[in-house]
Amino acid sequence: MLALSLGAAWLLLAPLSLWLLFRGRPLERAGAIVTLLLLEAGTIVMGRLAAPQATPDHTVVAHDVPPAEASCAGRAPTPRSARLGTSLVLTWAARRHECDTAEVAMRSQGRRLLVWLHTGHAAPTGGGRLAYTLPVHVKGRIAAVTVPLPKDAARVPVDGRNGRRIPPPRG
């Protein structure tokens, strides 16, 4: 009931106070300012008095879901294909619980662009490599990651672990 009264006071007194603030005499202007301040103070107090909903002591779970970290086993997949352009798109065979992120490290060596791919966390870095942590996109049984390329990057993608050229995508 107090909230309803406060709302009605705002509807009636606020327009009148604003009118007096701009058109009234100095004493009426002071009264309008005091009225607006009291309305605002009442609103603040009313907001503080409103008790938030009590939360229960326990949490009800409809079903258990394993945490994302437990279902994602980090691994070093072998890239299936590499498409070069302004960026490098690497694809590989996705597993059932593919990780959400992949770490990609690159290093130019002549014309070859050495690429190391590791899903999950803790990919090997260092040794003058440029490393990125990027989101993995899974479509069907294929996982892909798009790596931004520096302007001076080499143009022949090679798997850094075994030295084999990564083929372009078919079709």
PDB file of N, CA, C and O in Angstrom, residues 54-61:
ATOM      1  N   ALA A  54      14.049 -14.670  -0.670  1.00  0.00           N
ATOM      2  CA  ALA A  54      14.960 -15.532   0.079  1.00  0.00           C
ATOM      3  C   ALA A  54      15.397 -16.697  -0.803  1.00  0.00           C
ATOM      4  O   ALA A  54      14.586 -17.305  -1.502  1.00  0.00           O
ATOM      5  N   THR A  55      16.687 -17.011  -0.771  1.00  0.00           N
ATOM      6  CA  THR A  55      17.197 -18.131  -1.546  1.00  0.00           C
ATOM      7  C   THR A  55      17.217 -19.372  -0.662  1.00  0.00           C
ATOM      8  O   THR A  55      17.518 -19.289   0.531  1.00  0.00           O
ATOM      9  N   PRO A  56      16.896 -20.526  -1.206  1.00  0.00           N
ATOM     10  CA  PRO A  56      16.904 -21.744  -0.394  1.00  0.00           C
ATOM     11  C   PRO A  56      18.323 -22.144   0.008  1.00  0.00           C
ATOM     12  O   PRO A  56      19.293 -21.739  -0.617  1.00  0.00           O
ATOM     13  N   ASP A  57      18.427 -22.936   1.082  1.00  0.00           N
ATOM     14  CA  ASP A  57      19.719 -23.390   1.590  1.00  0.00           C
ATOM     15  C   ASP A  57      20.360 -24.393   0.644  1.00  0.00           C
ATOM     16  O   ASP A  57      21.556 -24.599   0.680  1.00  0.00           O
ATOM     17  N   HIS A  58      19.582 -25.056  -0.149  1.00  0.00           N
ATOM     18  CA  HIS A  58      20.099 -26.105  -1.015  1.00  0.00           C
ATOM     19  C   HIS A  58      19.724 -25.815  -2.467  1.00  0.00           C
ATOM     20  O   HIS A  58      18.833 -25.023  -2.738  1.00  0.00           O
ATOM     21  N   THR A  59      20.412 -26.458  -3.360  1.00  0.00           N
ATOM     22  CA  THR A  59      20.159 -26.303  -4.776  1.00  0.00           C
ATOM     23  C   THR A  59      19.568 -27.594  -5.315  1.00  0.00           C
ATOM     24  O   THR A  59      20.070 -28.677  -5.030  1.00  0.00           O
ATOM     25  N   VAL A  60      18.513 -27.473  -6.084  1.00  0.00           N
ATOM     26  CA  VAL A  60      17.877 -28.642  -6.682  1.00  0.00           C
ATOM     27  C   VAL A  60      18.417 -28.800  -8.093  1.00  0.00           C
ATOM     28  O   VAL A  60      18.393 -27.864  -8.878  1.00  0.00           O
ATOM     29  N   VAL A  61      18.931 -29.991  -8.408  1.00  0.00           N
ATOM     30  CA  VAL A  61      19.490 -30.271  -9.721  1.00  0.00           C
ATOM     31  C   VAL A  61      18.618 -31.326 -10.390  1.00  0.00           C
ATOM     32  O   VAL A  61      18.364 -32.381  -9.825  1.00  0.00           O
TER      33      VAL A  61
END
